[in-house]
Coordinates of C-alpha atoms in Angstrom, one line a residue:
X209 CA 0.0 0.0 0.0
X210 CA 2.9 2.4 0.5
X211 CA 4.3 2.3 -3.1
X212 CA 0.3 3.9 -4.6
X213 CA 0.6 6.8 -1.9
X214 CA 4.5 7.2 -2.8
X215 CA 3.5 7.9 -6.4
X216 CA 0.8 9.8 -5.8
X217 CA 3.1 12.3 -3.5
X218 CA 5.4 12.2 -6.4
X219 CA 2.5 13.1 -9.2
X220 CA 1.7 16.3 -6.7
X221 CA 5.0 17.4 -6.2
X222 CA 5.8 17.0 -9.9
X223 CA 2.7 19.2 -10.6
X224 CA 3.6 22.0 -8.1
X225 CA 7.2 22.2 -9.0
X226 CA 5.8 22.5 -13.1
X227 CA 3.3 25.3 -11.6
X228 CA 6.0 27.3 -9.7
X229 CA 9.0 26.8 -13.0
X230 CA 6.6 28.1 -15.1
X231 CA 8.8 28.3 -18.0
X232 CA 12.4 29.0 -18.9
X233 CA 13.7 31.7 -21.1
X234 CA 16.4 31.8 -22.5
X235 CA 18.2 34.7 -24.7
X236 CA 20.5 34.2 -27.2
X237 CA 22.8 36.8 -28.9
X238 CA 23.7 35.9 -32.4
X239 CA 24.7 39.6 -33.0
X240 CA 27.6 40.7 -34.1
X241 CA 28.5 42.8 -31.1
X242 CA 27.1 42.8 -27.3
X243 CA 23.5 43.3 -26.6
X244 CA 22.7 44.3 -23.1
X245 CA 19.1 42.9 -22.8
X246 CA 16.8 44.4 -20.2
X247 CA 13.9 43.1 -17.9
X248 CA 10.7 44.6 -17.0
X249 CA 8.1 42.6 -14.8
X250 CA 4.8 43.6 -14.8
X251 CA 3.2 45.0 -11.6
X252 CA 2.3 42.0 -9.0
X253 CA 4.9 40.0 -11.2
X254 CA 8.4 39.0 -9.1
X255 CA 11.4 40.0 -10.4
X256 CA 13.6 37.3 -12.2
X257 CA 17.2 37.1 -11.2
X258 CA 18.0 40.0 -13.2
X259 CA 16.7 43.3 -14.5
X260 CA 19.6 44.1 -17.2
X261 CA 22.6 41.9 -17.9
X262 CA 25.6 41.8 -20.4
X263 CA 25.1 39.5 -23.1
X264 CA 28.3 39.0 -25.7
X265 CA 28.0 38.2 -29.1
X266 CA 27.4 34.4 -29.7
X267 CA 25.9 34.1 -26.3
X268 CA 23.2 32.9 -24.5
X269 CA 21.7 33.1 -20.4
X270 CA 18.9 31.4 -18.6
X271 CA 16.3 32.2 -16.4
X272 CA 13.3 30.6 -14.7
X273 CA 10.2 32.1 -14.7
X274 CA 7.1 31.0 -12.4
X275 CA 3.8 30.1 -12.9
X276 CA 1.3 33.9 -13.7
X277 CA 4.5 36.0 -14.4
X278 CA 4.4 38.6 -16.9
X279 CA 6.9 41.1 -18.3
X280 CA 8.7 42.4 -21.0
X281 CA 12.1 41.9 -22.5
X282 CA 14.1 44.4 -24.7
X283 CA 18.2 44.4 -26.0
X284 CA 19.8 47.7 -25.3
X285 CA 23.2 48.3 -27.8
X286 CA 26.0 51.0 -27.8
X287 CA 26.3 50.3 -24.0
X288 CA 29.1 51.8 -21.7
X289 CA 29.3 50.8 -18.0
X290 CA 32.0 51.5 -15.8
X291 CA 33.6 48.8 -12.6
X292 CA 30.7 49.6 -10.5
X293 CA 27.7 48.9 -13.4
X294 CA 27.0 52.3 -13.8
X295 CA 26.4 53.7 -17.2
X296 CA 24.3 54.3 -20.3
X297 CA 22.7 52.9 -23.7
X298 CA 22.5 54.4 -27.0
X299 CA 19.2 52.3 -27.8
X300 CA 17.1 50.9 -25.4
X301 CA 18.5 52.7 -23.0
X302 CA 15.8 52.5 -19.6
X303 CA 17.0 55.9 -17.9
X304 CA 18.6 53.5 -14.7
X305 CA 22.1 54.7 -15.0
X306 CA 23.2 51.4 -14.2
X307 CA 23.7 47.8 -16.0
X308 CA 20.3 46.6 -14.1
X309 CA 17.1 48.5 -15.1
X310 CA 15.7 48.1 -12.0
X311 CA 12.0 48.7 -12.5
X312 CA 12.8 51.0 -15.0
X313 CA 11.6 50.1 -18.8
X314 CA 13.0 50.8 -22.4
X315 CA 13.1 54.0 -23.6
X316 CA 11.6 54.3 -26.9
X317 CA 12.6 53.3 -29.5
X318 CA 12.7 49.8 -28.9
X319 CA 12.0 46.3 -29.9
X320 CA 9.9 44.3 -26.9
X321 CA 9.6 41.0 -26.0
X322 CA 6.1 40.8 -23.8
X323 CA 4.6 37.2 -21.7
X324 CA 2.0 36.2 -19.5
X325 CA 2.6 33.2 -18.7
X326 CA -0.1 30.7 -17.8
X327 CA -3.4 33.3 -18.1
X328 CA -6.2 30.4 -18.1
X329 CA -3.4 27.7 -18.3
X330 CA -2.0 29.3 -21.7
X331 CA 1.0 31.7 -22.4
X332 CA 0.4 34.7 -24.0
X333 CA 3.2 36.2 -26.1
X334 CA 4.1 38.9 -29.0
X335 CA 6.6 40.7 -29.8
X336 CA 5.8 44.6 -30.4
X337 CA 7.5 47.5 -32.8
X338 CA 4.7 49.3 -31.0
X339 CA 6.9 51.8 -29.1
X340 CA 9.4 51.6 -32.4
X341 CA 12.4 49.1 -33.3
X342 CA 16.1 49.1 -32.6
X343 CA 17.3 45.3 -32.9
X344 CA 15.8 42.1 -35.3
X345 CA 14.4 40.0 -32.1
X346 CA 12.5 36.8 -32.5
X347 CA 10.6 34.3 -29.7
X348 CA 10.7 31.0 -30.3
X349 CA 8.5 28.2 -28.0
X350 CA 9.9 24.5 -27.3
X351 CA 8.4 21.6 -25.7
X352 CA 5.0 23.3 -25.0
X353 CA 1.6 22.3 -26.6
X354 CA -0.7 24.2 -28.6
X355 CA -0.2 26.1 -31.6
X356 CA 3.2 27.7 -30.2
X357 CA 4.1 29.6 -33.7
X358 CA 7.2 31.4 -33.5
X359 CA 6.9 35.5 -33.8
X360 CA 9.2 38.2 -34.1
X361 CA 11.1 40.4 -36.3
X362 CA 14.3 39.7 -38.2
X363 CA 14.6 42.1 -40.8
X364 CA 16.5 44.9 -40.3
X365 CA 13.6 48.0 -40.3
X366 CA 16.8 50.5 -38.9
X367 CA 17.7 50.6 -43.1
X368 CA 13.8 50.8 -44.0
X369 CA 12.8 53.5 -41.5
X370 CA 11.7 56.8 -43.3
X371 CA 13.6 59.6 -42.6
X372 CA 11.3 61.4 -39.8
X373 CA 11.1 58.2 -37.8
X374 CA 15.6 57.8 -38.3
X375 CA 17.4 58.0 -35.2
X376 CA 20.5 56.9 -34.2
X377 CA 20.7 53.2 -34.5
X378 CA 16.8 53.0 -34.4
X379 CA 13.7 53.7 -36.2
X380 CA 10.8 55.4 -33.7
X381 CA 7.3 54.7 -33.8
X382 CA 4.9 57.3 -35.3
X383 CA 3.7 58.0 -32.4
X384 CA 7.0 58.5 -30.2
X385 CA 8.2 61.0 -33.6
X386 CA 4.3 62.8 -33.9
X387 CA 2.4 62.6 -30.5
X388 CA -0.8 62.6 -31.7
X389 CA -3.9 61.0 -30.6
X390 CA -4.2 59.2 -34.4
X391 CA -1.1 57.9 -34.0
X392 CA -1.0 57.2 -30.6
X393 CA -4.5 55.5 -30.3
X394 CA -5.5 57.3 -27.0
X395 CA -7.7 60.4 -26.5
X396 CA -11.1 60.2 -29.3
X397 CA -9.0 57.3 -31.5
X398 CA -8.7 55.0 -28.0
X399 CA -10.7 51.8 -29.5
X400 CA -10.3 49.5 -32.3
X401 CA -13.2 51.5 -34.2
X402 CA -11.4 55.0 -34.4
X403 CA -7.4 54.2 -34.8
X404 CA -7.0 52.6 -37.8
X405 CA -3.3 51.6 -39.3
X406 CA -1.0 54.5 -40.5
X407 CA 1.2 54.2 -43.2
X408 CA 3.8 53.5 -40.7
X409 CA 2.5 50.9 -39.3
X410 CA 2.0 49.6 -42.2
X411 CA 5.7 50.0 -43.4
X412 CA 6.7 47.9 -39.8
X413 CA 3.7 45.2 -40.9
X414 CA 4.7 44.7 -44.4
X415 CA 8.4 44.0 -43.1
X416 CA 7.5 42.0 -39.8
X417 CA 4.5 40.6 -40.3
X418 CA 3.7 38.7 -37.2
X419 CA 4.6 41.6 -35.2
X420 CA 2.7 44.5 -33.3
X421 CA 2.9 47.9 -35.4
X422 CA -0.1 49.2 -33.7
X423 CA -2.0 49.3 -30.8
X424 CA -5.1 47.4 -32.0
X425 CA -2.6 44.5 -33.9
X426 CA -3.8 42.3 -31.9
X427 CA -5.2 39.8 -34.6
X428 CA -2.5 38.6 -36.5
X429 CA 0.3 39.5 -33.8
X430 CA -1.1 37.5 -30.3
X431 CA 0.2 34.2 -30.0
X432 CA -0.4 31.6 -27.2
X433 CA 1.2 27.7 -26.3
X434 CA 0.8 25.6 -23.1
X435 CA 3.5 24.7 -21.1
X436 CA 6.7 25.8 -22.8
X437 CA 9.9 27.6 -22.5
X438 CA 11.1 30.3 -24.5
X439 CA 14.4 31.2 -26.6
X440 CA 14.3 35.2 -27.1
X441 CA 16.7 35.7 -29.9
X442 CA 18.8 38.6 -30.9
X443 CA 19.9 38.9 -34.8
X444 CA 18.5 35.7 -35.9
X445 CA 18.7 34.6 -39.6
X446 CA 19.8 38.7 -40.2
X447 CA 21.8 37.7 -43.0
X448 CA 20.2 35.6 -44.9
X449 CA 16.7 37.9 -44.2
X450 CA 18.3 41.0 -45.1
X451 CA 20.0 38.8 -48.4
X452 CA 16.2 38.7 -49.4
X453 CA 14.7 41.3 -48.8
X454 CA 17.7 42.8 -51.1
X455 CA 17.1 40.3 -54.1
X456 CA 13.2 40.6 -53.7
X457 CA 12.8 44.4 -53.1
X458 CA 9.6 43.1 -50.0
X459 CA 9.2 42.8 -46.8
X460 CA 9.8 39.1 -45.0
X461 CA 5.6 39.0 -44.8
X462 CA 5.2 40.5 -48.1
X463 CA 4.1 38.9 -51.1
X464 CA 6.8 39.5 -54.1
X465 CA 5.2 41.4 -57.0
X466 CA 1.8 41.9 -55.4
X467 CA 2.5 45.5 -54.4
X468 CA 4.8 47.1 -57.3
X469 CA 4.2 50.5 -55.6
X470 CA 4.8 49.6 -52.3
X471 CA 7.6 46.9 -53.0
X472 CA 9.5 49.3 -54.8
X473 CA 9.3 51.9 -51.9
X474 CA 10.6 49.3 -49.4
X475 CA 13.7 48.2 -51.6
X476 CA 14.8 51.8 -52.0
X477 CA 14.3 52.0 -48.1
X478 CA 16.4 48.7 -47.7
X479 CA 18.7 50.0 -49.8
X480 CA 19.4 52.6 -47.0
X481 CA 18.7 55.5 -49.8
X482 CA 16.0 57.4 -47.8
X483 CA 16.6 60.5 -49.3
X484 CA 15.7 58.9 -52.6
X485 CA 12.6 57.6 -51.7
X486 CA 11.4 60.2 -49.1
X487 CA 9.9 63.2 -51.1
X488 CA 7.4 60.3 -52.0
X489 CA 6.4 57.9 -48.8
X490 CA 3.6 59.5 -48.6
X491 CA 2.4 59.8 -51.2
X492 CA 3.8 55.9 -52.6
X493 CA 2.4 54.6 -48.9
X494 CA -1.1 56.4 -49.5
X495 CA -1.7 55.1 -52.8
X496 CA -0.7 51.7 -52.0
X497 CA -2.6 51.4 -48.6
X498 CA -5.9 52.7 -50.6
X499 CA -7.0 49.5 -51.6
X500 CA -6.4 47.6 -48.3
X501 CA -7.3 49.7 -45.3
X502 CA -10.7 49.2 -44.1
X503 CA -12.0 52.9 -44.2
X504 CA -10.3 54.4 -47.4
X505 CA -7.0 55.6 -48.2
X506 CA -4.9 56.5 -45.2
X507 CA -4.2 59.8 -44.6
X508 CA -0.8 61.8 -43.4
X509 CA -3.1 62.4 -40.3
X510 CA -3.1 58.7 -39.2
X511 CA -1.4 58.3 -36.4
X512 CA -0.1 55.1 -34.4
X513 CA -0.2 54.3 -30.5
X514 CA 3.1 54.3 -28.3
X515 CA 1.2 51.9 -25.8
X516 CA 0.1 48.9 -25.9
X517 CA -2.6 46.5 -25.9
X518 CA -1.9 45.5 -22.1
X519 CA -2.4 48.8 -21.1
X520 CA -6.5 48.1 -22.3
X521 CA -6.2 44.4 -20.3
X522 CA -5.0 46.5 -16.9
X523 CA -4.5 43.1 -14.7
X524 CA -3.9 40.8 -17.2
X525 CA -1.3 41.8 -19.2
X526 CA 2.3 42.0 -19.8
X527 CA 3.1 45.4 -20.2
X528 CA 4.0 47.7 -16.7
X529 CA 4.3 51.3 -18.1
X530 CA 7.3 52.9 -15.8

């Protein structure tokens, strides 16, 4: 009779150990220079073991996460931090001073990361050009059940960004170089009904196309799996993605030939020529978005959201504004 209740002690144990692992990420540099990847949990969410670490090219870290956390991850390049950790970012940057962000999160422009892990037994995971892009970062799920699709961004959208949204190393969001309510989704265009895509957004989508570029994105750039652990990867597949979006003149998520105007707009952007292409993104974006957007030709007006979707699921989701 003792060998039953021995198995069924080690069933329960099993179980509550798998509830408080919750998963494992792990982040993988494949770069060619040092990342400095950053942390954010969400409110009510415990810290993992770190909140910003060093990462070297060809690199990877671990970390466990439990059971209902939720948070965001971001890279942060040109770093410089003294002996003592203290220091800055170029991109990324999250306004710490110092090699562990510390509650603190990315300063936009950046390329996020964002879990909840377990929600209703299920992960929930995207990754978001939302508050704009500085590194090619995809997520990848193992050993989990479920759809678990991969998602991410590894084209290179700092040689595709138009000229307004061009900073240093990184390409803004609309919102982040504009500030207004169309772009930013908030104020009268706070719902799915009144902010519509911008001819930014669009830009990001036709480039990453499983990837936030707006607020209301949520379709197409969601994905869930049960059970699994995570590899957040910097740089993946860069050379070969950037190899075709040279030869094809498209986005990864576009569809070669389907778009002339469009297709040509994004090869002289990939090109890095954004002085040849710029006296006519608007108009090239406007003419092209006509036939697709849902209310009309998009307008110079249209502006995109520097939040997020969590911020409308306040509890539930993975974003902590700091």
């Amino acid at each position: 009779m003792a060998t039953p209740i021995s198995y069924h002690f080690t069933f329960i144990l099993l179980i509550i150990t798998e509830g408080v692992l919750g998963a494992t990420f792990t982040f993988t540099n494949k770069c060619d220079f040092t990342v400095w990847p950053g942390i954010l949990a969400s409110a009510g969410s415990d810290k993992l073991d770190s909140t910003g670490f060093e990462l070297p090219k060809g690199s990877s870290r671990v970390f466990q996460a439990p059971t209902g956390w939720s948070g965001r991850f971001w890279g942060r390049t040109g770093c410089s931090f003294d002996g003592s950790g203290r220091g800055s970012c170029s991109t990324g940057d999250c306004g710490s001073g110092e090699l562990e962000c510390n509650g603190a999160g990315a300063v936009p422009p950046a390329t996020l990361a964002e879990f909840t892990l377990g929600s209703g037994s299920q992960d929930f995971y995207d990754v978001s050009l939302v508050d704009g892009y500085n590194l090619p970062m995809i997520v990848e799920g193992s050993g989990g059940s479920g759809a678990c699709a991969s998602t991410g961004c590894v084209t290179d959208l700092n040689r595709r960004c138009p000229a307004e949204l061009k900073v240093d190393g990184a390409c803004k969001s609309a919102c982040d170089a504009f500030g207004s309510p169309e772009y930013c989704c908030n104020g009268a265009y706070g719902s799915p009904s009144t902010c519509k895509p911008s001819m930014y957004s669009q830009l990001f989508k036709s480039a990453c196309p499983k990837s936030y570029s707006y607020a209301y994105d949520d379709a197409s750039s969601t994905f869930t799996c049960i059970g699994a652990d995570y590899t957040i990867t910097f740089c993946a597949s860069l050379t070969s993605s950037l190899k075709s979006s040279r030869d094809s003149g498209s986005g990864s998520g576009s569809d070669s030939g389907s778009n002339p105007i469009g297709s040509s707009l994004l090869a002289d952007l990939a090109s890095g020529d954004s002085t040849k292409t710029q006296p006519s993104i608007s108009i090239a974006l406007q003419i092209t978005l006509a036939n697709h957007a849902p209310n009309g030709p998009v307008t110079t007006s249209s502006r995109e959201r520097n939040l997020h979707t969590t911020e409308r699921r306040q509890g539930g989701g993975s974003h902590e504004e700091s």
